[in-house]
PDB file of C-alpha atoms and ligand atoms in Angstrom:
ATOM      1  CA  MET I  16     155.909  83.184  97.046  1.00 50.00           C
ATOM      2  CA  THR I  17     154.685  82.327 100.598  1.00 46.00           C
ATOM      3  CA  SER I  18     151.927  79.572 101.193  1.00 47.00           C
ATOM      4  CA  ALA I  19     149.685  82.434 102.062  1.00 47.00           C
ATOM      5  CA  ASP I  20     150.065  84.196  98.750  1.00 60.00           C
ATOM      6  CA  SER I  21     149.621  81.037  96.682  1.00 62.00           C
ATOM      7  CA  ALA I  22     146.342  80.008  98.855  1.00 68.00           C
ATOM      8  CA  ARG I  23     145.047  83.403  97.335  1.00 90.00           C
ATOM      9  CA  ILE I  24     145.729  82.287  93.782  1.00 96.00           C
ATOM     10  CA  PRO I  25     142.651  80.209  92.451  1.00 97.00           C
ATOM     11  CA  ARG I  26     143.696  76.874  91.586  1.00 98.00           C
ATOM     12  CA  HIS I  27     140.989  76.734  89.007  1.00 98.00           C
ATOM     13  CA  ILE I  28     139.463  79.600  86.825  1.00 98.00           C
ATOM     14  CA  ALA I  29     136.632  79.240  84.226  1.00 98.00           C
ATOM     15  CA  ILE I  30     135.768  82.125  82.035  1.00 98.00           C
ATOM     16  CA  VAL I  31     132.665  83.088  79.965  1.00 98.00           C
ATOM     17  CA  MET I  32     134.358  84.974  77.165  1.00 97.00           C
ATOM     18  CA  ASP I  33     131.254  87.351  76.346  1.00 97.00           C
ATOM     19  CA  GLY I  34     131.195  90.384  74.245  1.00 98.00           C
ATOM     20  CA  ASN I  35     133.185  89.617  70.964  1.00 97.00           C
ATOM     21  CA  GLY I  36     130.231  90.623  68.883  1.00 96.00           C
ATOM     22  CA  ARG I  37     129.563  93.979  70.666  1.00 98.00           C
ATOM     23  CA  TRP I  38     133.273  94.634  70.435  1.00 98.00           C
ATOM     24  CA  ALA I  39     133.143  94.258  66.690  1.00 98.00           C
ATOM     25  CA  LYS I  40     130.100  96.135  66.337  1.00 98.00           C
ATOM     26  CA  LEU I  41     131.668  99.372  67.922  1.00 98.00           C
ATOM     27  CA  ARG I  42     134.325  98.864  65.291  1.00 98.00           C
ATOM     28  CA  HIS I  43     131.606  98.462  62.477  1.00 98.00           C
ATOM     29  CA  ARG I  44     133.109  95.407  61.630  1.00 97.00           C
ATOM     30  CA  PRO I  45     131.496  91.852  61.344  1.00 95.00           C
ATOM     31  CA  ARG I  46     130.994  89.789  64.452  1.00 94.00           C
ATOM     32  CA  THR I  47     133.707  87.479  63.080  1.00 93.00           C
ATOM     33  CA  PHE I  48     136.192  90.130  63.537  1.00 96.00           C
ATOM     34  CA  GLY I  49     135.299  90.028  67.373  1.00 96.00           C
ATOM     35  CA  HIS I  50     135.612  86.350  67.562  1.00 94.00           C
ATOM     36  CA  ASN I  51     139.073  86.667  66.020  1.00 95.00           C
ATOM     37  CA  ALA I  52     140.178  89.483  68.315  1.00 97.00           C
ATOM     38  CA  GLY I  53     138.917  87.165  71.148  1.00 97.00           C
ATOM     39  CA  ARG I  54     141.362  84.506  70.099  1.00 95.00           C
ATOM     40  CA  LYS I  55     144.269  86.876  70.745  1.00 95.00           C
ATOM     41  CA  ALA I  56     142.582  87.459  74.371  1.00 97.00           C
ATOM     42  CA  VAL I  57     142.610  83.652  74.928  1.00 96.00           C
ATOM     43  CA  ARG I  58     146.415  83.904  74.457  1.00 96.00           C
ATOM     44  CA  THR I  59     147.019  86.594  76.701  1.00 97.00           C
ATOM     45  CA  VAL I  60     145.046  84.776  79.269  1.00 98.00           C
ATOM     46  CA  VAL I  61     146.745  81.530  79.000  1.00 98.00           C
ATOM     47  CA  GLU I  62     150.079  83.260  79.312  1.00 97.00           C
ATOM     48  CA  GLY I  63     148.833  85.169  82.554  1.00 98.00           C
ATOM     49  CA  CYS I  64     147.687  81.906  84.111  1.00 98.00           C
ATOM     50  CA  LEU I  65     151.032  80.640  83.384  1.00 98.00           C
ATOM     51  CA  ARG I  66     152.572  83.316  85.086  1.00 97.00           C
ATOM     52  CA  GLU I  67     150.316  83.526  87.959  1.00 96.00           C
ATOM     53  CA  GLY I  68     150.636  79.849  88.851  1.00 97.00           C
ATOM     54  CA  VAL I  69     146.995  79.006  87.997  1.00 98.00           C
ATOM     55  CA  LYS I  70     146.848  75.417  87.415  1.00 98.00           C
ATOM     56  CA  VAL I  71     143.324  74.910  85.510  1.00 98.00           C
ATOM     57  CA  LEU I  72     141.610  77.533  83.316  1.00 98.00           C
ATOM     58  CA  THR I  73     138.408  76.304  81.550  1.00 98.00           C
ATOM     59  CA  LEU I  74     137.127  78.225  78.797  1.00 97.00           C
ATOM     60  CA  PHE I  75     133.388  78.627  77.482  1.00 96.00           C
ATOM     61  CA  ALA I  76     134.255  78.564  73.682  1.00 94.00           C
ATOM     62  CA  PHE I  77     130.947  77.301  72.310  1.00 93.00           C
ATOM     63  CA  SER I  78     127.976  76.294  74.157  1.00 92.00           C
ATOM     64  CA  SER I  79     125.154  73.874  73.201  1.00 91.00           C
ATOM     65  CA  GLU I  80     122.997  76.809  72.595  1.00 92.00           C
ATOM     66  CA  ASN I  81     125.694  78.304  69.998  1.00 93.00           C
ATOM     67  CA  TRP I  82     124.435  76.029  67.419  1.00 94.00           C
ATOM     68  CA  GLN I  83     121.391  78.306  66.886  1.00 95.00           C
ATOM     69  CA  ARG I  84     123.372  81.287  65.798  1.00 93.00           C
ATOM     70  CA  PRO I  85     123.545  81.936  61.926  1.00 93.00           C
ATOM     71  CA  GLN I  86     125.148  79.499  60.048  1.00 92.00           C
ATOM     72  CA  ASP I  87     127.750  81.472  58.597  1.00 92.00           C
ATOM     73  CA  GLU I  88     128.842  82.682  62.161  1.00 92.00           C
ATOM     74  CA  VAL I  89     128.981  78.995  63.269  1.00 92.00           C
ATOM     75  CA  GLY I  90     130.898  78.311  60.182  1.00 91.00           C
ATOM     76  CA  ALA I  91     133.442  81.108  61.192  1.00 90.00           C
ATOM     77  CA  LEU I  92     133.702  79.889  64.603  1.00 91.00           C
ATOM     78  CA  MET I  93     134.560  76.340  63.654  1.00 90.00           C
ATOM     79  CA  GLU I  94     137.315  77.616  61.046  1.00 89.00           C
ATOM     80  CA  LEU I  95     138.620  79.715  63.697  1.00 90.00           C
ATOM     81  CA  PHE I  96     138.911  76.863  66.109  1.00 90.00           C
ATOM     82  CA  VAL I  97     140.534  74.885  63.326  1.00 86.00           C
ATOM     83  CA  ARG I  98     142.930  77.682  62.774  1.00 88.00           C
ATOM     84  CA  ALA I  99     143.723  78.259  66.354  1.00 89.00           C
ATOM     85  CA  LEU I 100     144.475  74.244  66.802  1.00 88.00           C
ATOM     86  CA  ASP I 101     146.660  74.379  63.861  1.00 85.00           C
ATOM     87  CA  LYS I 102     148.573  77.705  64.728  1.00 91.00           C
ATOM     88  CA  GLU I 103     148.520  77.460  68.731  1.00 93.00           C
ATOM     89  CA  VAL I 104     149.219  73.838  69.627  1.00 95.00           C
ATOM     90  CA  ASP I 105     152.936  73.815  69.352  1.00 95.00           C
ATOM     91  CA  GLU I 106     153.380  76.649  71.493  1.00 96.00           C
ATOM     92  CA  LEU I 107     151.076  75.472  74.284  1.00 96.00           C
ATOM     93  CA  HIS I 108     152.808  72.246  73.955  1.00 97.00           C
ATOM     94  CA  GLY I 109     156.116  73.798  74.342  1.00 97.00           C
ATOM     95  CA  ASN I 110     154.839  75.696  77.391  1.00 97.00           C
ATOM     96  CA  GLY I 111     153.604  72.519  79.086  1.00 97.00           C
ATOM     97  CA  VAL I 112     149.855  72.929  78.636  1.00 98.00           C
ATOM     98  CA  ARG I 113     147.908  70.019  78.609  1.00 98.00           C
ATOM     99  CA  ILE I 114     144.757  70.773  76.383  1.00 97.00           C
ATOM    100  CA  ARG I 115     141.186  69.071  76.887  1.00 96.00           C
ATOM    101  CA  PHE I 116     137.986  69.518  74.930  1.00 95.00           C
ATOM    102  CA  VAL I 117     135.062  69.015  77.105  1.00 95.00           C
ATOM    103  CA  GLY I 118     131.303  68.872  75.588  1.00 95.00           C
ATOM    104  CA  ASP I 119     129.377  66.678  73.082  1.00 93.00           C
ATOM    105  CA  LEU I 120     132.336  66.234  70.759  1.00 93.00           C
ATOM    106  CA  GLY I 121     130.171  63.897  68.634  1.00 91.00           C
ATOM    107  CA  THR I 122     128.387  66.893  67.182  1.00 92.00           C
ATOM    108  CA  PHE I 123     131.345  68.339  65.433  1.00 92.00           C
ATOM    109  CA  GLU I 124     132.316  67.206  61.846  1.00 90.00           C
ATOM    110  CA  ASN I 125     135.118  64.550  61.688  1.00 93.00           C
ATOM    111  CA  GLY I 126     138.088  66.706  60.541  1.00 91.00           C
ATOM    112  CA  LEU I 127     137.678  69.009  63.503  1.00 91.00           C
ATOM    113  CA  ARG I 128     137.018  66.405  65.887  1.00 93.00           C
ATOM    114  CA  GLN I 129     140.047  64.518  64.811  1.00 93.00           C
ATOM    115  CA  ARG I 130     142.231  67.809  65.272  1.00 92.00           C
ATOM    116  CA  MET I 131     140.843  68.032  68.768  1.00 93.00           C
ATOM    117  CA  THR I 132     141.525  64.196  69.517  1.00 95.00           C
ATOM    118  CA  ALA I 133     145.259  64.800  68.509  1.00 94.00           C
ATOM    119  CA  ALA I 134     145.813  68.173  70.374  1.00 94.00           C
ATOM    120  CA  MET I 135     144.497  66.333  73.589  1.00 96.00           C
ATOM    121  CA  SER I 136     146.740  63.131  73.034  1.00 96.00           C
ATOM    122  CA  ARG I 137     149.738  65.064  72.061  1.00 96.00           C
ATOM    123  CA  THR I 138     149.699  67.416  75.201  1.00 97.00           C
ATOM    124  CA  ALA I 139     148.287  64.416  77.715  1.00 97.00           C
ATOM    125  CA  GLY I 140     151.603  64.158  79.702  1.00 98.00           C
ATOM    126  CA  ASN I 141     151.776  67.962  80.355  1.00 98.00           C
ATOM    127  CA  ASP I 142     151.067  69.678  83.501  1.00 97.00           C
ATOM    128  CA  ALA I 143     152.126  73.255  83.710  1.00 98.00           C
ATOM    129  CA  LEU I 144     148.623  74.485  82.914  1.00 98.00           C
ATOM    130  CA  HIS I 145     145.290  72.180  82.385  1.00 98.00           C
ATOM    131  CA  LEU I 146     143.506  74.265  79.395  1.00 97.00           C
ATOM    132  CA  ASN I 147     139.824  73.025  79.101  1.00 97.00           C
ATOM    133  CA  ILE I 148     138.019  74.312  76.236  1.00 95.00           C
ATOM    134  CA  ALA I 149     134.071  73.631  76.599  1.00 95.00           C
ATOM    135  CA  VAL I 150     132.826  73.252  73.063  1.00 94.00           C
ATOM    136  CA  SER I 151     129.159  72.103  72.320  1.00 93.00           C
ATOM    137  CA  TYR I 152     129.061  72.342  76.332  1.00 95.00           C
ATOM    138  CA  GLY I 153     126.007  73.089  78.528  1.00 96.00           C
ATOM    139  CA  GLY I 154     125.929  72.307  82.423  1.00 97.00           C
ATOM    140  CA  ARG I 155     122.607  70.572  82.039  1.00 97.00           C
ATOM    141  CA  TRP I 156     124.310  68.276  79.400  1.00 97.00           C
ATOM    142  CA  ASP I 157     126.947  67.523  81.659  1.00 98.00           C
ATOM    143  CA  ILE I 158     124.725  66.540  84.488  1.00 98.00           C
ATOM    144  CA  VAL I 159     122.549  64.476  82.147  1.00 98.00           C
ATOM    145  CA  GLN I 160     125.458  62.606  80.841  1.00 97.00           C
ATOM    146  CA  ALA I 161     126.954  61.882  84.363  1.00 98.00           C
ATOM    147  CA  ALA I 162     123.257  60.769  85.389  1.00 98.00           C
ATOM    148  CA  ARG I 163     123.215  58.502  82.323  1.00 98.00           C
ATOM    149  CA  LYS I 164     126.569  56.861  83.412  1.00 97.00           C
ATOM    150  CA  ALA I 165     125.233  56.225  86.627  1.00 98.00           C
ATOM    151  CA  ALA I 166     122.191  54.448  85.376  1.00 98.00           C
ATOM    152  CA  GLU I 167     124.264  52.329  82.963  1.00 98.00           C
ATOM    153  CA  ALA I 168     126.488  51.416  86.029  1.00 98.00           C
ATOM    154  CA  VAL I 169     123.126  50.228  87.727  1.00 98.00           C
ATOM    155  CA  ALA I 170     121.950  48.342  84.913  1.00 98.00           C
ATOM    156  CA  ARG I 171     125.427  46.422  84.668  1.00 98.00           C
ATOM    157  CA  GLY I 172     124.784  45.628  88.135  1.00 98.00           C
ATOM    158  CA  GLU I 173     127.902  47.498  89.386  1.00 98.00           C
ATOM    159  CA  ILE I 174     126.464  49.671  91.784  1.00 97.00           C
ATOM    160  CA  ARG I 175     122.849  49.885  93.649  1.00 98.00           C
ATOM    161  CA  ALA I 176     120.663  53.183  92.911  1.00 97.00           C
ATOM    162  CA  GLU I 177     120.497  53.764  96.708  1.00 97.00           C
ATOM    163  CA  GLU I 178     124.478  54.087  96.285  1.00 97.00           C
ATOM    164  CA  ILE I 179     124.355  57.194  94.191  1.00 97.00           C
ATOM    165  CA  ASP I 180     125.186  60.355  96.285  1.00 97.00           C
ATOM    166  CA  GLU I 181     126.714  63.857  95.476  1.00 97.00           C
ATOM    167  CA  GLN I 182     130.040  62.378  95.557  1.00 96.00           C
ATOM    168  CA  LEU I 183     129.475  59.427  93.250  1.00 97.00           C
ATOM    169  CA  LEU I 184     127.663  61.365  90.685  1.00 98.00           C
ATOM    170  CA  GLY I 185     130.086  64.029  91.041  1.00 97.00           C
ATOM    171  CA  HIS I 186     132.938  61.538  89.801  1.00 96.00           C
ATOM    172  CA  TRP I 187     130.981  61.290  86.058  1.00 98.00           C
ATOM    173  CA  MET I 188     130.837  65.051  85.853  1.00 97.00           C
ATOM    174  CA  CYS I 189     133.311  66.673  83.111  1.00 97.00           C
ATOM    175  CA  LEU I 190     136.399  67.716  84.964  1.00 98.00           C
ATOM    176  CA  ALA I 191     135.772  65.542  87.993  1.00 97.00           C
ATOM    177  CA  ASP I 192     139.791  64.744  88.079  1.00 97.00           C
ATOM    178  CA  LEU I 193     140.829  68.289  88.568  1.00 98.00           C
ATOM    179  CA  PRO I 194     140.940  70.767  91.543  1.00 97.00           C
ATOM    180  CA  PRO I 195     137.385  72.229  92.031  1.00 97.00           C
ATOM    181  CA  LEU I 196     136.461  75.452  90.167  1.00 98.00           C
ATOM    182  CA  ASP I 197     137.441  78.636  92.595  1.00 97.00           C
ATOM    183  CA  LEU I 198     136.839  81.575  90.423  1.00 98.00           C
ATOM    184  CA  PHE I 199     134.273  81.913  87.610  1.00 98.00           C
ATOM    185  CA  ILE I 200     134.548  85.222  85.601  1.00 98.00           C
ATOM    186  CA  ARG I 201     132.110  86.564  83.098  1.00 98.00           C
ATOM    187  CA  THR I 202     133.159  89.412  80.627  1.00 98.00           C
ATOM    188  CA  GLY I 203     130.650  91.704  78.597  1.00 98.00           C
ATOM    189  CA  GLY I 204     128.655  92.814  81.488  1.00 98.00           C
ATOM    190  CA  GLU I 205     125.837  90.219  81.787  1.00 97.00           C
ATOM    191  CA  CYS I 206     125.461  88.962  85.409  1.00 97.00           C
ATOM    192  CA  ARG I 207     124.477  85.222  84.528  1.00 96.00           C
ATOM    193  CA  VAL I 208     125.599  81.829  84.224  1.00 97.00           C
ATOM    194  CA  SER I 209     124.326  80.890  80.967  1.00 96.00           C
ATOM    195  CA  ASN I 210     124.360  76.904  81.555  1.00 96.00           C
ATOM    196  CA  PHE I 211     128.119  76.996  81.962  1.00 97.00           C
ATOM    197  CA  LEU I 212     129.467  74.414  84.699  1.00 97.00           C
ATOM    198  CA  LEU I 213     126.249  74.381  86.812  1.00 98.00           C
ATOM    199  CA  TRP I 214     127.342  71.552  88.869  1.00 98.00           C
ATOM    200  CA  GLN I 215     131.080  72.724  89.640  1.00 98.00           C
ATOM    201  CA  LEU I 216     130.056  76.350  90.333  1.00 97.00           C
ATOM    202  CA  ALA I 217     128.452  75.211  93.756  1.00 96.00           C
ATOM    203  CA  TYR I 218     131.047  76.914  95.789  1.00 95.00           C
ATOM    204  CA  ALA I 219     133.057  79.076  93.131  1.00 97.00           C
ATOM    205  CA  GLU I 220     133.450  82.843  93.634  1.00 97.00           C
ATOM    206  CA  LEU I 221     131.759  84.858  90.726  1.00 98.00           C
ATOM    207  CA  HIS I 222     133.658  87.925  89.212  1.00 98.00           C
ATOM    208  CA  PHE I 223     131.578  89.736  86.529  1.00 98.00           C
ATOM    209  CA  THR I 224     133.153  92.785  84.629  1.00 98.00           C
ATOM    210  CA  ASP I 225     131.906  95.028  81.756  1.00 98.00           C
ATOM    211  CA  THR I 226     135.271  94.645  80.143  1.00 98.00           C
ATOM    212  CA  LEU I 227     134.618  92.861  76.659  1.00 98.00           C
ATOM    213  CA  TRP I 228     136.413  89.803  75.951  1.00 98.00           C
ATOM    214  CA  PRO I 229     138.687  91.103  73.464  1.00 98.00           C
ATOM    215  CA  ASP I 230     139.638  93.887  75.643  1.00 98.00           C
ATOM    216  CA  PHE I 231     140.362  91.483  78.633  1.00 98.00           C
ATOM    217  CA  ASN I 232     144.101  91.641  79.432  1.00 97.00           C
ATOM    218  CA  GLN I 233     146.884  90.733  81.954  1.00 97.00           C
ATOM    219  CA  ASP I 234     145.454  93.634  84.103  1.00 97.00           C
ATOM    220  CA  SER I 235     142.053  92.339  83.923  1.00 98.00           C
ATOM    221  CA  LEU I 236     142.888  88.935  85.042  1.00 98.00           C
ATOM    222  CA  LYS I 237     144.909  90.422  87.902  1.00 97.00           C
ATOM    223  CA  SER I 238     142.253  92.472  89.213  1.00 97.00           C
ATOM    224  CA  ALA I 239     139.802  89.339  88.972  1.00 98.00           C
ATOM    225  CA  ILE I 240     142.404  87.371  91.150  1.00 97.00           C
ATOM    226  CA  GLU I 241     142.862  90.139  93.588  1.00 96.00           C
ATOM    227  CA  ASP I 242     138.915  90.264  94.019  1.00 96.00           C
ATOM    228  CA  TYR I 243     139.092  86.690  94.492  1.00 97.00           C
ATOM    229  CA  ALA I 244     141.739  86.947  97.157  1.00 95.00           C
ATOM    230  CA  ARG I 245     139.682  89.506  99.145  1.00 93.00           C
ATOM    231  CA  ARG I 246     136.499  87.016  99.444  1.00 90.00           C
ATOM    232  CA  GLU I 247     136.181  84.957 102.592  1.00 77.00           C
ATOM    233  CA  ARG I 248     135.231  81.386 101.115  1.00 73.00           C
ATOM    234  CA  ARG I 249     133.245  79.751 104.013  1.00 72.00           C
ATOM    235  CA  PHE I 250     131.829  76.362 102.032  1.00 75.00           C
ATOM    236  CA  GLY I 251     128.663  76.733 104.320  1.00 78.00           C
ATOM    237  CA  LYS I 252     130.494  77.325 107.775  1.00 74.00           C
ATOM    238  CA  THR I 253     130.347  80.381 110.103  1.00 70.00           C
ATOM    239  CA  GLY I 254     133.173  83.206 109.665  1.00 73.00           C
ATOM    240  CA  GLU I 255     134.271  82.308 113.175  1.00 77.00           C
ATOM    241  CA  GLN I 256     134.730  78.295 112.214  1.00 69.00           C
ATOM    242  CA  VAL I 257     136.843  79.596 109.167  1.00 73.00           C
ATOM    243  CA  ALA I 258     138.959  81.852 111.140  1.00 73.00           C
ATOM    244  CA  ARG I 259     139.684  79.046 113.708  1.00 74.00           C
ATOM    245  CA  LYS I 260     140.898  76.733 111.258  1.00 68.00           C
ATOM    246  CA  ALA I 261     143.319  79.322 109.676  1.00 60.00           C
TER     247      ALA I 261
HETATM  248  C1  LIG M   9     130.538  85.165  73.247  1.00 66.41           C
HETATM  249  O1  LIG M   9     130.569  86.540  72.429  1.00 66.41           O
HETATM  250  C2  LIG M   9     131.773  84.463  72.406  1.00 66.41           C
HETATM  251  C3  LIG M   9     131.586  83.327  71.745  1.00 66.41           C
HETATM  252  C4  LIG M   9     130.474  82.387  71.354  1.00 66.41           C
HETATM  253  C5  LIG M   9     132.678  82.649  71.237  1.00 66.41           C
HETATM  254  C6  LIG M   9     134.010  82.501  71.854  1.00 66.41           C
HETATM  255  C7  LIG M   9     135.024  82.000  71.026  1.00 66.41           C
HETATM  256  C8  LIG M   9     136.389  83.052  71.002  1.00 66.41           C
HETATM  257  C9  LIG M   9     136.783  83.730  72.284  1.00 66.41           C
HETATM  258  C10 LIG M   9     137.098  82.502  70.044  1.00 66.41           C
HETATM  259  C11 LIG M   9     138.542  82.051  70.381  1.00 66.41           C
HETATM  260  C12 LIG M   9     138.345  80.589  71.445  1.00 66.41           C
HETATM  261  C13 LIG M   9     139.460  79.549  71.150  1.00 66.41           C
HETATM  262  C14 LIG M   9     139.121  78.770  72.404  1.00 66.41           C
HETATM  263  C15 LIG M   9     140.167  79.533  70.301  1.00 66.41           C
HETATM  264  P1  LIG M   9     129.255  87.234  71.650  1.00 66.41           P
HETATM  265  O2  LIG M   9     129.413  86.773  70.254  1.00 66.41           O
HETATM  266  O3  LIG M   9     128.156  86.523  72.348  1.00 66.41           O
HETATM  267  O4  LIG M   9     129.284  88.658  72.090  1.00 66.41           O
HETATM  268  P2  LIG M   9     127.864  89.729  72.116  1.00 66.41           P
HETATM  269  O5  LIG M   9     127.426  89.184  73.146  1.00 66.41           O
HETATM  270  O6  LIG M   9     128.769  90.934  72.331  1.00 66.41           O
HETATM  271  O7  LIG M   9     127.338  89.401  70.981  1.00 66.41           O
END
């Protein structure tokens, strides 16, 4: 792969995996059937990212708002996460994947939280792909928790309030130690961000597809990456300025 090719591979992809419920409905099956099929799509996309050389994949598995879904669906999703952790961690670890859960982990019951922590510690030394799973996560929650940390640092006298700028606050946001988000993908036909990674999305390229999440496969990932590769990223500069630097 030439360096020109690798510049066209996004280093960091984030995905809103939408459409599991509709996929199941089309098959006259319960929504949980769709979530199970969604889990297989997660596997496919992780393999695709490893193959394409994507360094970071961040998946929206459960939003702060998803707690409001019917209790049996929430329960089934929690069970699915436990089963996925028990079944998939060995293989992910074998493939050099580092797993990280991001979100308000304090909202989960003990057993699940311990499994999450164990998976994170076990894979902490891996570097082939950073797989971040956002659970009980909301972009506004992320900004609030960063602001709270900044306020605490001021209260301890470590920084002055006037010193808080984008760079300093950004340092407390989730995923701050990883490459910035390049490509945001949402499946399932809706064109909205739904409170995912609000801060981190500032300069990301957005790709929306009608494909329902369980149908998202290697080809879908490739076409999203090709779509990204065609974009000109200007970061607020003019096209001429960007061309001069290339
Ligand atoms: C949105 O589809 C999907 C979710 C709320 C759950 C996402 C979970 C998975 C893909 C399961 C596996 C994940 C991991 C990390 C093991 P929806 O239910 O809102 O679909 P709809 O819009 O068609 O109703």
